[in-house]
Coordinates of C-alpha atoms in Angstrom, one line a residue:
M1 CA -13.5 -18.4 -44.6
T2 CA -16.5 -19.4 -42.4
L3 CA -17.1 -17.1 -39.5
R4 CA -17.7 -19.2 -36.4
L5 CA -20.0 -17.3 -34.0
G6 CA -20.6 -17.8 -30.3
Y7 CA -22.4 -16.0 -27.5
G8 CA -21.1 -15.4 -24.0
T9 CA -22.8 -17.0 -21.1
N10 CA -22.1 -13.9 -19.0
G11 CA -24.9 -12.4 -21.1
L12 CA -27.2 -15.3 -20.2
T13 CA -26.9 -15.5 -16.5
D14 CA -30.7 -15.7 -15.9
L15 CA -30.7 -19.1 -17.7
R16 CA -29.6 -22.4 -16.4
L17 CA -26.4 -23.4 -18.3
D18 CA -28.1 -26.4 -20.0
D19 CA -30.9 -24.1 -21.1
A20 CA -28.4 -21.5 -22.4
L21 CA -26.5 -24.0 -24.4
G22 CA -29.7 -25.4 -25.9
L23 CA -30.8 -21.9 -26.8
L24 CA -27.6 -21.1 -28.6
A25 CA -27.6 -24.4 -30.5
D26 CA -31.2 -23.9 -31.5
L27 CA -30.5 -20.4 -32.8
G28 CA -27.6 -21.7 -34.9
Y29 CA -24.5 -20.5 -33.0
D30 CA -21.3 -22.5 -33.5
G31 CA -20.1 -22.2 -30.0
V32 CA -20.1 -20.5 -26.6
G33 CA -17.9 -18.3 -24.5
L34 CA -18.3 -20.1 -21.2
T35 CA -17.6 -17.9 -18.2
L36 CA -16.8 -20.0 -15.1
D37 CA -19.1 -18.6 -12.5
H38 CA -21.3 -19.6 -9.6
M39 CA -24.5 -19.7 -11.6
H40 CA -23.2 -21.9 -14.4
L41 CA -20.0 -23.9 -14.2
D42 CA -18.7 -23.0 -10.8
P43 CA -14.9 -23.7 -10.8
L44 CA -14.8 -23.8 -7.0
A45 CA -17.7 -26.2 -6.5
P46 CA -16.9 -29.5 -4.8
D47 CA -18.5 -31.4 -7.8
V48 CA -16.8 -29.3 -10.5
A49 CA -15.2 -32.4 -12.1
A50 CA -18.5 -34.2 -12.5
R51 CA -20.2 -31.1 -13.7
T52 CA -17.4 -30.4 -16.2
R53 CA -17.9 -33.9 -17.6
H54 CA -21.6 -33.2 -17.9
V55 CA -21.0 -29.9 -19.7
A56 CA -18.6 -31.6 -22.1
R57 CA -21.2 -34.2 -23.0
R58 CA -23.8 -31.5 -23.5
L59 CA -21.5 -29.4 -25.7
G60 CA -20.7 -32.5 -27.8
A61 CA -24.3 -33.5 -28.2
L62 CA -25.2 -30.0 -29.4
G63 CA -22.2 -29.6 -31.6
L64 CA -21.0 -26.5 -29.9
G65 CA -17.4 -25.3 -29.7
V66 CA -16.3 -23.5 -26.5
T67 CA -13.8 -21.0 -25.2
V68 CA -13.4 -20.8 -21.4
E69 CA -13.6 -17.3 -20.1
T70 CA -12.6 -16.2 -16.6
G71 CA -14.1 -12.7 -16.2
A72 CA -16.6 -13.6 -13.5
R73 CA -17.0 -10.6 -11.2
Y74 CA -17.3 -12.1 -7.8
V75 CA -16.3 -15.7 -8.1
L76 CA -13.3 -15.4 -5.7
D77 CA -14.3 -12.5 -3.5
P78 CA -18.0 -11.6 -2.9
R79 CA -17.1 -8.0 -2.0
R80 CA -14.5 -7.0 -4.6
K81 CA -15.3 -7.0 -8.3
H82 CA -12.7 -9.2 -10.1
G83 CA -10.8 -9.5 -6.9
P84 CA -8.2 -10.6 -6.1
S85 CA -6.4 -10.0 -9.3
L86 CA -3.0 -11.1 -10.7
L87 CA -1.7 -7.7 -9.4
D88 CA -2.9 -7.9 -5.8
P89 CA -0.3 -6.7 -3.3
D90 CA -0.9 -9.8 -1.2
P91 CA 1.0 -12.8 -2.6
E92 CA -1.5 -15.2 -1.3
A93 CA -4.3 -13.3 -3.0
R94 CA -2.4 -13.3 -6.3
A95 CA -1.9 -17.0 -5.8
A96 CA -5.6 -17.5 -5.5
R97 CA -6.2 -16.0 -8.9
T98 CA -3.4 -18.0 -10.4
A99 CA -4.9 -21.2 -9.0
L100 CA -8.3 -20.2 -10.5
L101 CA -6.7 -19.8 -13.9
V102 CA -4.9 -23.1 -13.7
R103 CA -8.1 -24.7 -12.8
A104 CA -9.7 -23.0 -15.8
V105 CA -7.1 -24.5 -18.0
D106 CA -7.9 -28.0 -16.6
I107 CA -11.6 -27.4 -17.2
A108 CA -10.9 -26.2 -20.7
A109 CA -8.9 -29.4 -21.5
E110 CA -11.8 -31.5 -20.3
L111 CA -14.3 -29.5 -22.4
G112 CA -12.1 -29.5 -25.5
A113 CA -11.9 -25.7 -25.5
H114 CA -9.8 -23.8 -28.1
A115 CA -8.5 -21.2 -25.6
V116 CA -8.7 -19.9 -22.1
H117 CA -9.4 -16.2 -21.7
C118 CA -8.0 -14.0 -18.9
F119 CA -7.0 -10.4 -18.1
S120 CA -4.5 -8.6 -16.0
G121 CA -6.8 -6.7 -13.6
I122 CA -6.6 -3.1 -12.4
A123 CA -3.3 -2.1 -10.9
P124 CA -3.9 -1.3 -7.1
P125 CA -3.1 2.2 -6.0
G126 CA 0.5 2.9 -5.9
T127 CA 1.5 0.3 -8.4
G128 CA 1.1 2.2 -11.7
G129 CA -1.2 1.7 -14.7
G130 CA -5.0 1.7 -14.3
P131 CA -7.6 4.5 -14.7
D132 CA -5.8 7.0 -12.5
T133 CA -2.3 6.9 -14.0
G134 CA -2.9 6.6 -17.7
V135 CA -4.8 3.6 -19.0
G136 CA -2.4 0.8 -19.7
T137 CA 0.5 3.1 -20.5
G138 CA 2.4 3.1 -17.2
A139 CA 2.5 6.9 -17.3
G140 CA 2.5 8.3 -13.8
P141 CA 0.9 11.6 -12.8
R142 CA 3.1 14.7 -12.5
A143 CA 3.3 16.4 -9.1
D144 CA 1.2 19.5 -8.5
A145 CA 3.0 22.7 -7.9
G146 CA 3.7 23.4 -4.2
T147 CA 3.6 19.7 -3.1
G148 CA 7.3 19.6 -2.4
T149 CA 7.6 16.6 -4.9
T150 CA 9.5 17.2 -8.1
A151 CA 8.1 16.1 -11.4
A152 CA 11.2 13.9 -12.0
G153 CA 10.8 12.3 -8.6
T154 CA 7.2 11.6 -9.2
T155 CA 8.0 10.1 -12.6
A156 CA 10.7 7.9 -11.2
A157 CA 8.4 6.7 -8.4
A158 CA 5.6 6.0 -11.0
A159 CA 8.0 4.0 -13.2
T160 CA 9.1 1.9 -10.2
A161 CA 5.6 1.3 -9.2
T162 CA 4.6 0.3 -12.7
A163 CA 7.6 -2.1 -13.0
T164 CA 6.3 -3.7 -9.7
A165 CA 2.9 -4.3 -11.2
W166 CA 4.3 -5.9 -14.4
H167 CA 6.6 -8.1 -12.3
R168 CA 3.6 -9.3 -10.3
L169 CA 1.7 -10.0 -13.5
T170 CA 4.5 -12.0 -15.1
D171 CA 5.2 -13.9 -11.9
A172 CA 1.6 -14.8 -11.4
L173 CA 1.1 -15.9 -15.0
G174 CA 4.0 -18.4 -14.9
P175 CA 2.2 -21.4 -13.5
V176 CA -0.8 -20.7 -15.8
L177 CA 1.3 -20.7 -18.9
D178 CA 3.0 -23.9 -17.7
A179 CA -0.5 -25.5 -17.3
A180 CA -1.5 -24.2 -20.7
T181 CA 1.6 -25.6 -22.3
R182 CA 1.0 -29.0 -20.8
A183 CA -2.7 -29.0 -21.9
G184 CA -1.9 -27.7 -25.4
I185 CA -4.5 -24.9 -24.9
P186 CA -3.4 -21.2 -25.4
L187 CA -3.9 -18.7 -22.7
A188 CA -5.5 -15.7 -24.5
I189 CA -5.1 -12.5 -22.4
E190 CA -7.4 -9.7 -23.1
P191 CA -6.5 -6.0 -23.2
E192 CA -9.1 -4.4 -21.0
P193 CA -9.8 -0.6 -20.6
G194 CA -8.6 0.6 -17.2
H195 CA -6.5 -2.5 -16.5
L196 CA -2.7 -2.6 -16.4
L197 CA -2.8 -4.5 -19.7
A198 CA -5.2 -2.3 -21.6
T199 CA -3.9 -2.1 -25.2
L200 CA -2.3 -4.1 -27.9
A201 CA 0.9 -2.3 -27.1
D202 CA 0.6 -3.6 -23.5
F203 CA 0.1 -7.1 -24.8
H204 CA 3.3 -6.9 -26.7
H205 CA 5.1 -5.5 -23.7
L206 CA 3.9 -8.6 -21.7
R207 CA 5.1 -10.9 -24.5
T208 CA 8.6 -9.3 -24.4
L209 CA 8.7 -9.6 -20.6
L210 CA 7.8 -13.3 -20.7
G211 CA 10.1 -14.2 -23.6
D212 CA 7.3 -14.6 -26.1
P213 CA 6.1 -18.0 -24.9
D214 CA 4.1 -20.1 -27.4
A215 CA 1.3 -20.6 -25.0
L216 CA 0.5 -16.9 -24.7
G217 CA -2.0 -15.6 -27.1
L218 CA -4.4 -12.7 -27.4
T219 CA -8.1 -12.1 -26.8
L220 CA -9.1 -9.3 -29.0
D221 CA -12.3 -7.4 -28.1
I222 CA -13.5 -5.5 -31.1
G223 CA -15.4 -3.0 -29.0
H224 CA -12.3 -2.3 -26.9
C225 CA -10.5 -1.4 -30.1
Q226 CA -13.1 1.2 -30.9
C227 CA -13.1 2.4 -27.3
L228 CA -9.4 3.2 -26.8
E229 CA -6.9 1.9 -29.4
P230 CA -5.2 4.6 -31.5
A231 CA -5.9 2.6 -34.6
P232 CA -9.4 1.6 -36.0
P233 CA -10.8 -1.9 -35.3
T234 CA -9.9 -3.2 -38.7
T235 CA -6.2 -2.2 -38.3
C236 CA -6.2 -3.7 -34.8
V237 CA -7.4 -7.0 -36.2
E238 CA -4.7 -6.9 -38.9
E239 CA -2.0 -6.1 -36.5
A240 CA -3.1 -8.7 -33.9
A241 CA -3.4 -11.6 -36.4
P242 CA -0.3 -13.6 -35.5
W243 CA -1.3 -13.8 -31.9
L244 CA -5.1 -14.0 -32.2
R245 CA -6.5 -16.9 -30.2
H246 CA -10.0 -15.6 -29.2
V247 CA -12.3 -12.8 -30.4
Q248 CA -15.1 -11.0 -28.5
I249 CA -17.4 -8.7 -30.4
E250 CA -20.1 -6.1 -29.6
D251 CA -20.7 -2.5 -30.5
M252 CA -19.1 0.4 -28.6
R253 CA -18.4 4.1 -28.8
R254 CA -15.1 5.9 -28.8
G255 CA -13.9 6.7 -25.3
V256 CA -16.8 4.9 -23.5
H257 CA -16.2 1.4 -22.1
E258 CA -19.8 0.2 -22.4
H259 CA -20.7 -3.1 -24.3
L260 CA -23.6 -2.3 -26.5
P261 CA -26.0 -4.3 -28.7
F262 CA -25.1 -4.2 -32.4
G263 CA -26.3 -0.9 -34.0
D264 CA -26.2 1.1 -30.7
G265 CA -22.5 2.1 -31.1
E266 CA -20.2 3.4 -33.8
I267 CA -18.5 0.3 -35.4
D268 CA -18.7 -0.5 -39.1
F269 CA -18.8 -4.3 -38.9
P270 CA -18.5 -5.6 -42.4
P271 CA -14.8 -4.3 -42.8
V272 CA -14.0 -5.7 -39.3
L273 CA -15.4 -9.2 -40.3
D274 CA -13.5 -8.9 -43.7
A275 CA -10.3 -8.2 -41.7
L276 CA -10.9 -11.2 -39.4
A277 CA -11.4 -13.5 -42.4
A278 CA -8.2 -12.3 -44.0
T279 CA -6.2 -13.3 -40.8
G280 CA -7.3 -17.0 -41.3
Y281 CA -8.5 -17.0 -37.6
D282 CA -10.7 -20.1 -37.1
G283 CA -11.6 -19.8 -33.5
L284 CA -14.9 -18.5 -32.1
T285 CA -16.0 -14.9 -32.4
V286 CA -18.1 -14.5 -29.3
V287 CA -20.8 -11.8 -28.7
E288 CA -20.0 -10.1 -25.4
L289 CA -22.9 -8.4 -23.7
P290 CA -22.3 -9.0 -19.9
R291 CA -24.8 -6.4 -18.7
H292 CA -27.7 -7.5 -20.8
S293 CA -28.8 -10.8 -19.3
H294 CA -32.3 -9.5 -18.7
A295 CA -32.8 -9.6 -22.5
G296 CA -30.3 -12.4 -23.2
P297 CA -32.4 -14.7 -25.4
D298 CA -33.7 -11.9 -27.5
L299 CA -30.2 -10.3 -27.9
A300 CA -28.7 -13.7 -28.8
R301 CA -31.2 -14.0 -31.6
S302 CA -30.8 -10.5 -32.9
S303 CA -27.0 -10.5 -32.6
L304 CA -26.7 -13.6 -34.7
G305 CA -29.0 -12.1 -37.4
F306 CA -26.9 -8.8 -37.3
L307 CA -23.6 -10.6 -37.7
R308 CA -24.9 -12.8 -40.5
D309 CA -26.2 -9.8 -42.4
A310 CA -22.9 -8.0 -41.8
A311 CA -20.9 -11.0 -43.0
A312 CA -23.0 -11.2 -46.1
R313 CA -21.9 -7.7 -47.0
T314 CA -18.2 -8.7 -46.9
T315 CA -16.1 -10.1 -49.6
R316 CA -14.5 -13.0 -47.7
N317 CA -16.8 -14.3 -45.0
E318 CA -19.4 -17.1 -45.1
V319 CA -21.6 -17.9 -42.1
T320 CA -23.3 -21.0 -40.9
A321 CA -26.7 -21.3 -42.5
P322 CA -29.7 -20.5 -40.3
C323 CA -31.5 -23.4 -38.7

């Protein structure tokens, strides 16, 4: 299997989009993880349709594949990171995020993307999940002694709150999945540390709640597997295989959600790339370094070299030959 490598534009935010795409093509990448954001392809700009057509032509001319990513920090709200989310208590706020994702699907169709990425968001206080109530597990905190609240009562309240959060998520995703079905482009949701949907188990819970729709797939972030999944990254890849629609990759350490350049974390990459090859996954594997734009061009170059070297030490993978 040929490993198709991409690099995320959220790690190249100091470059104009045309320049970023040219850089990646010149380096020898096969594609790009294109985050819809104000500095690149702004999904809320009045000329987004014309700009999308321009980007489609540019991708075609450079021979780059694309995944549309939707993790821009402040594209909807300049004061709240990733706000509003699909879990926002305000129905109109949730609808704004849903509308953005539907627009992302439309843009992806115009670009010929192989998937649209998204995530659930952090559960607001009082709705379960998130970093304060057990990451992605729905486990609520037990009451402290002397508070007058029983452990059973607290657990029941937490369960109700978590059910509310999952209901909001499934309801908000409905129109997005409908759009994805019409476009023939999978919606690849990403388990994100600290979010309601944080783990592979949470992804399967969502699938069950939604009735396992064909349009719903998985974005698997290899670093996140190292960070918090109970199984090692290779096992995560194997278990995720039937639903794999997009892959993000970077180094990471156990228990620390920090995207690191390759070699700065703990992941042994050749077995991971071997496991990816065994799945038959043919989408992009996109380097995800969203806090390293200051060194974006250099890291794009070194990341490609690292992954090519790692793939050369596997039994299954081939990589695109260097330019």
